[in-house]
Amino acid sequence: MSQMDRRRVLKALGALGVAGFAGACGWGGDDDTAAQPIKIGLITPQNGGHKPVGDEMGNGFRLFLDGQDQLLGGRRVELITADEGETPDSARSAVERLLQQNVHALTGIAGAAALSAVRDTVEQARVPLIASNASAPSLQSVVYIWRTSYVLDEPSRALAPYIARELPAGGRVVIVAPEDLRTMGIVEGFREAFGIGDSRLSGTVVWTTGDLEPSRTAFRGAINSALQQRPDAIFCYYSGTAAVQFVKQLRAAGYTKTIYGPGFLTEGSVLDELKDRESAGIKTALNYSTDINNAANRRFVSSFRKAYNTSPTTYAMASYDAAQVLDKAIRLAGPASDPQQINLALGRIGQIDSPRGSWQFNQVRTPQQKWYLRNVQRDGRVHANVLVNELAALG
């Protein structure tokens, strides 16, 4: 962050101490306020290609509430949900509807572009948003937006040095990714971390459609272009249905070597839709794995499986942590807390005992956290993302 951006943030933080805003917006500070439920607005995709991600986010948040008897910081919670939709505009409309209901805080938002789109609305409303999925690297100098997931280029930056060490001399890695402004920044992060001057890194990025639900032939031309470069490794950037179709079409084209990517390449139901020969050997970088060996994760995985009859994903984990973050902040803010007091308290919560391992917010309100290498391999009767080792600590 530049010195100018840092001064703007500090100036905005100082403004939070000015009295009068709470009263003007209907936020009282008396005992009656403390007795009222605290309103939390949860924004997730409820339809379309990102619905599975939205379901995981909602399940993770509700799991924490269930374990706390529907209390956050000792206050009874009124959880108000809104559909993020499939566009930045629909996400902005969902946030505006929740703000009209005088929510104390917001959480959720699956799309990085959607999060950037709601930035000004949230900052002007002075209501904290604890975003629980990935955000764009360009989202900085914010006061009211906190993130419990990660910045989009971090998995690429964590994984690239590992690939560089594994790739033999004279080998070649080819990058294949959907073409949009957000992805271009992520690809650049991978290239920088790998080493732009490294001759093993193909100078040509193969760009593809960004369709969330591509056809069974959508990637055929791009895959042929990638394979013409005779890669020893492919780094790609897809999730959900697009990830399923890309992997299937890549394997069908005869590519049998390692596929690398950020962890959401194999998150959620993706592995359920791939055959063993298609998914075996995919390696990903992510901030979470179900087999991380700590007490918080063992409790989380056990409770999640009992509640939903499936294993949790990073989407569920980050939303579980969003609830945990709010629980701590609301408790610190006190029984009659308003949105601005909660936002100030978010800066004082310190370490989070998370299923991913202990983490805390950094200066730009994203997690300082560990990143893990995961390998798709057989785990009992199914293929799963099995933790291999730690890759890096970023943030």
Short mmCIF file of N, CA, C and O in Angstrom, two decimals, residues 31-92:
data_model
loop_
_atom_site.label_atom_id
_atom_site.label_comp_id
_atom_site.label_asym_id
_atom_site.label_seq_id
_atom_site.Cartn_x
_atom_site.Cartn_y
_atom_site.Cartn_z
N ASP A 31 -29.94 0.52 26.77
CA ASP A 31 -30.16 -0.87 27.14
C ASP A 31 -31.14 -1.57 26.21
O ASP A 31 -31.05 -2.78 26.00
N ASP A 32 -32.11 -0.80 25.66
CA ASP A 32 -33.06 -1.42 24.74
C ASP A 32 -32.34 -1.98 23.51
O ASP A 32 -32.70 -3.04 23.00
N THR A 33 -31.31 -1.27 23.04
CA THR A 33 -30.55 -1.75 21.89
C THR A 33 -29.88 -3.07 22.20
O THR A 33 -29.86 -3.99 21.38
N ALA A 34 -29.31 -3.20 23.38
CA ALA A 34 -28.61 -4.42 23.77
C ALA A 34 -29.56 -5.62 23.81
O ALA A 34 -29.15 -6.76 23.59
N ALA A 35 -30.83 -5.36 24.10
CA ALA A 35 -31.79 -6.46 24.19
C ALA A 35 -32.31 -6.89 22.82
O ALA A 35 -32.89 -7.96 22.68
N GLN A 36 -32.11 -6.06 21.82
CA GLN A 36 -32.60 -6.37 20.49
C GLN A 36 -31.63 -7.33 19.78
O GLN A 36 -30.44 -7.34 20.07
N PRO A 37 -32.15 -8.12 18.83
CA PRO A 37 -31.25 -9.01 18.08
C PRO A 37 -30.29 -8.20 17.21
O PRO A 37 -30.60 -7.08 16.80
N ILE A 38 -29.15 -8.76 16.96
CA ILE A 38 -28.19 -8.13 16.06
C ILE A 38 -28.46 -8.66 14.65
O ILE A 38 -28.60 -9.87 14.44
N LYS A 39 -28.58 -7.78 13.69
CA LYS A 39 -28.96 -8.16 12.34
C LYS A 39 -27.71 -8.36 11.48
O LYS A 39 -26.89 -7.45 11.36
N ILE A 40 -27.60 -9.55 10.90
CA ILE A 40 -26.49 -9.87 10.01
C ILE A 40 -27.04 -10.18 8.62
O ILE A 40 -27.94 -11.02 8.48
N GLY A 41 -26.54 -9.51 7.61
CA GLY A 41 -26.96 -9.77 6.24
C GLY A 41 -26.00 -10.72 5.55
O GLY A 41 -24.79 -10.46 5.49
N LEU A 42 -26.50 -11.84 5.06
CA LEU A 42 -25.70 -12.86 4.38
C LEU A 42 -26.02 -12.85 2.89
O LEU A 42 -27.15 -13.13 2.49
N ILE A 43 -25.01 -12.52 2.08
CA ILE A 43 -25.19 -12.43 0.62
C ILE A 43 -24.44 -13.59 -0.04
O ILE A 43 -23.22 -13.68 0.06
N THR A 44 -25.17 -14.47 -0.72
CA THR A 44 -24.56 -15.60 -1.43
C THR A 44 -25.33 -15.87 -2.72
O THR A 44 -26.50 -15.51 -2.84
N PRO A 45 -24.68 -16.49 -3.71
CA PRO A 45 -25.40 -16.89 -4.93
C PRO A 45 -26.39 -18.01 -4.60
O PRO A 45 -26.00 -19.02 -4.04
N GLN A 46 -27.62 -17.81 -4.97
CA GLN A 46 -28.64 -18.81 -4.69
C GLN A 46 -29.16 -19.49 -5.95
O GLN A 46 -30.02 -20.36 -5.89
N ASN A 47 -28.61 -19.11 -7.09
CA ASN A 47 -28.96 -19.71 -8.38
C ASN A 47 -27.74 -19.65 -9.29
O ASN A 47 -26.77 -18.97 -9.00
N GLY A 48 -27.79 -20.38 -10.41
CA GLY A 48 -26.73 -20.29 -11.41
C GLY A 48 -25.49 -21.09 -11.09
O GLY A 48 -25.46 -21.92 -10.17
N GLY A 49 -24.42 -20.80 -11.83
CA GLY A 49 -23.21 -21.59 -11.75
C GLY A 49 -22.48 -21.53 -10.44
O GLY A 49 -21.74 -22.45 -10.09
N HIS A 50 -22.66 -20.45 -9.67
CA HIS A 50 -21.98 -20.31 -8.38
C HIS A 50 -22.83 -20.73 -7.19
O HIS A 50 -22.43 -20.53 -6.05
N LYS A 51 -24.02 -21.30 -7.45
CA LYS A 51 -24.88 -21.71 -6.35
C LYS A 51 -24.20 -22.71 -5.41
O LYS A 51 -24.34 -22.59 -4.18
N PRO A 52 -23.46 -23.73 -5.91
CA PRO A 52 -22.79 -24.65 -4.98
C PRO A 52 -21.83 -23.94 -4.03
O PRO A 52 -21.72 -24.30 -2.85
N VAL A 53 -21.14 -22.91 -4.53
CA VAL A 53 -20.26 -22.12 -3.67
C VAL A 53 -21.09 -21.38 -2.63
O VAL A 53 -20.76 -21.35 -1.44
N GLY A 54 -22.20 -20.79 -3.08
CA GLY A 54 -23.08 -20.08 -2.15
C GLY A 54 -23.64 -20.99 -1.07
O GLY A 54 -23.74 -20.59 0.10
N ASP A 55 -24.01 -22.20 -1.45
CA ASP A 55 -24.52 -23.16 -0.46
C ASP A 55 -23.46 -23.46 0.60
O ASP A 55 -23.76 -23.53 1.80
N GLU A 56 -22.23 -23.67 0.16
CA GLU A 56 -21.14 -23.95 1.11
C GLU A 56 -20.91 -22.77 2.04
O GLU A 56 -20.70 -22.95 3.25
N MET A 57 -20.94 -21.58 1.50
CA MET A 57 -20.73 -20.40 2.33
C MET A 57 -21.83 -20.26 3.38
O MET A 57 -21.54 -20.01 4.55
N GLY A 58 -23.06 -20.46 2.96
CA GLY A 58 -24.16 -20.39 3.92
C GLY A 58 -24.08 -21.47 4.98
O GLY A 58 -24.32 -21.22 6.17
N ASN A 59 -23.72 -22.68 4.56
CA ASN A 59 -23.62 -23.79 5.51
C ASN A 59 -22.52 -23.55 6.55
O ASN A 59 -22.68 -23.85 7.74
N GLY A 60 -21.38 -23.00 6.10
CA GLY A 60 -20.31 -22.73 7.03
C GLY A 60 -20.69 -21.69 8.07
O GLY A 60 -20.41 -21.84 9.26
N PHE A 61 -21.35 -20.62 7.63
CA PHE A 61 -21.76 -19.56 8.56
C PHE A 61 -22.79 -20.08 9.56
O PHE A 61 -22.69 -19.85 10.76
N ARG A 62 -23.76 -20.83 9.04
CA ARG A 62 -24.82 -21.34 9.93
C ARG A 62 -24.28 -22.38 10.91
O ARG A 62 -24.81 -22.51 12.02
N LEU A 63 -23.27 -23.13 10.51
CA LEU A 63 -22.69 -24.13 11.42
C LEU A 63 -22.13 -23.45 12.67
O LEU A 63 -22.32 -23.94 13.79
N PHE A 64 -21.45 -22.33 12.48
CA PHE A 64 -20.93 -21.62 13.66
C PHE A 64 -22.09 -21.12 14.51
O PHE A 64 -22.06 -21.24 15.75
N LEU A 65 -23.12 -20.54 13.89
CA LEU A 65 -24.28 -20.07 14.66
C LEU A 65 -24.94 -21.20 15.44
O LEU A 65 -25.32 -21.03 16.60
N ASP A 66 -25.07 -22.36 14.80
CA ASP A 66 -25.69 -23.50 15.47
C ASP A 66 -24.89 -23.90 16.71
O ASP A 66 -25.46 -24.28 17.75
N GLY A 67 -23.57 -23.82 16.62
CA GLY A 67 -22.73 -24.18 17.76
C GLY A 67 -22.74 -23.15 18.86
O GLY A 67 -22.26 -23.41 19.97
N GLN A 68 -23.26 -21.94 18.57
CA GLN A 68 -23.32 -20.86 19.56
C GLN A 68 -24.76 -20.53 19.97
O GLN A 68 -25.02 -19.46 20.50
N ASP A 69 -25.67 -21.47 19.74
CA ASP A 69 -27.08 -21.27 20.10
C ASP A 69 -27.65 -20.01 19.45
O ASP A 69 -28.43 -19.26 20.06
N GLN A 70 -27.25 -19.74 18.20
CA GLN A 70 -27.73 -18.61 17.41
C GLN A 70 -27.37 -17.26 18.04
O GLN A 70 -28.08 -16.26 17.88
N LEU A 71 -26.22 -17.23 18.70
CA LEU A 71 -25.72 -15.99 19.31
C LEU A 71 -24.39 -15.62 18.67
O LEU A 71 -23.59 -16.48 18.32
N LEU A 72 -24.14 -14.32 18.54
CA LEU A 72 -22.83 -13.81 18.18
C LEU A 72 -22.45 -12.75 19.20
O LEU A 72 -23.20 -11.78 19.40
N GLY A 73 -21.32 -12.94 19.88
CA GLY A 73 -20.91 -12.00 20.91
C GLY A 73 -21.90 -11.89 22.05
O GLY A 73 -22.01 -10.85 22.70
N GLY A 74 -22.66 -12.96 22.27
CA GLY A 74 -23.67 -12.96 23.33
C GLY A 74 -24.99 -12.34 22.93
O GLY A 74 -25.93 -12.31 23.74
N ARG A 75 -25.10 -11.87 21.68
CA ARG A 75 -26.34 -11.26 21.20
C ARG A 75 -27.08 -12.23 20.29
O ARG A 75 -26.49 -12.90 19.46
N ARG A 76 -28.39 -12.27 20.43
CA ARG A 76 -29.21 -13.09 19.55
C ARG A 76 -29.12 -12.56 18.12
O ARG A 76 -29.14 -11.35 17.91
N VAL A 77 -29.02 -13.45 17.15
CA VAL A 77 -28.80 -13.07 15.76
C VAL A 77 -30.08 -13.20 14.94
O VAL A 77 -30.78 -14.21 15.02
N GLU A 78 -30.36 -12.18 14.17
CA GLU A 78 -31.38 -12.27 13.12
C GLU A 78 -30.61 -12.30 11.80
O GLU A 78 -30.05 -11.29 11.37
N LEU A 79 -30.58 -13.47 11.17
CA LEU A 79 -29.84 -13.66 9.93
C LEU A 79 -30.76 -13.38 8.75
O LEU A 79 -31.77 -14.06 8.56
N ILE A 80 -30.42 -12.38 7.95
CA ILE A 80 -31.23 -11.99 6.80
C ILE A 80 -30.43 -12.32 5.55
O ILE A 80 -29.30 -11.84 5.38
N THR A 81 -30.97 -13.14 4.68
CA THR A 81 -30.24 -13.59 3.50
C THR A 81 -30.68 -12.82 2.25
O THR A 81 -31.80 -12.31 2.17
N ALA A 82 -29.76 -12.72 1.31
CA ALA A 82 -30.05 -12.08 0.02
C ALA A 82 -29.30 -12.82 -1.07
O ALA A 82 -28.19 -13.32 -0.85
N ASP A 83 -29.91 -12.89 -2.25
CA ASP A 83 -29.31 -13.58 -3.39
C ASP A 83 -28.32 -12.65 -4.09
O ASP A 83 -28.69 -11.58 -4.57
N GLU A 84 -27.06 -13.08 -4.14
CA GLU A 84 -26.03 -12.31 -4.83
C GLU A 84 -26.28 -12.21 -6.32
O GLU A 84 -25.87 -11.24 -6.97
N GLY A 85 -26.95 -13.22 -6.88
CA GLY A 85 -27.16 -13.25 -8.31
C GLY A 85 -25.89 -13.63 -9.05
O GLY A 85 -24.93 -14.14 -8.47
N GLU A 86 -25.86 -13.33 -10.33
CA GLU A 86 -24.75 -13.76 -11.17
C GLU A 86 -23.93 -12.60 -11.73
O GLU A 86 -23.00 -12.82 -12.52
N THR A 87 -24.25 -11.37 -11.34
CA THR A 87 -23.54 -10.22 -11.88
C THR A 87 -23.14 -9.27 -10.75
O THR A 87 -23.75 -9.28 -9.67
N PRO A 88 -22.16 -8.42 -10.98
CA PRO A 88 -21.82 -7.39 -9.99
C PRO A 88 -23.01 -6.49 -9.65
O PRO A 88 -23.19 -6.09 -8.50
N ASP A 89 -23.82 -6.16 -10.65
CA ASP A 89 -24.98 -5.29 -10.40
C ASP A 89 -25.99 -5.96 -9.47
O ASP A 89 -26.56 -5.30 -8.59
N SER A 90 -26.23 -7.26 -9.66
CA SER A 90 -27.19 -7.95 -8.79
C SER A 90 -26.65 -8.05 -7.37
O SER A 90 -27.42 -7.97 -6.40
N ALA A 91 -25.33 -8.19 -7.22
CA ALA A 91 -24.74 -8.21 -5.88
C ALA A 91 -24.89 -6.85 -5.20
O ALA A 91 -25.21 -6.77 -4.00
N ARG A 92 -24.69 -5.79 -5.96
CA ARG A 92 -24.84 -4.45 -5.40
C ARG A 92 -26.29 -4.22 -4.94
O ARG A 92 -26.54 -3.66 -3.86
#
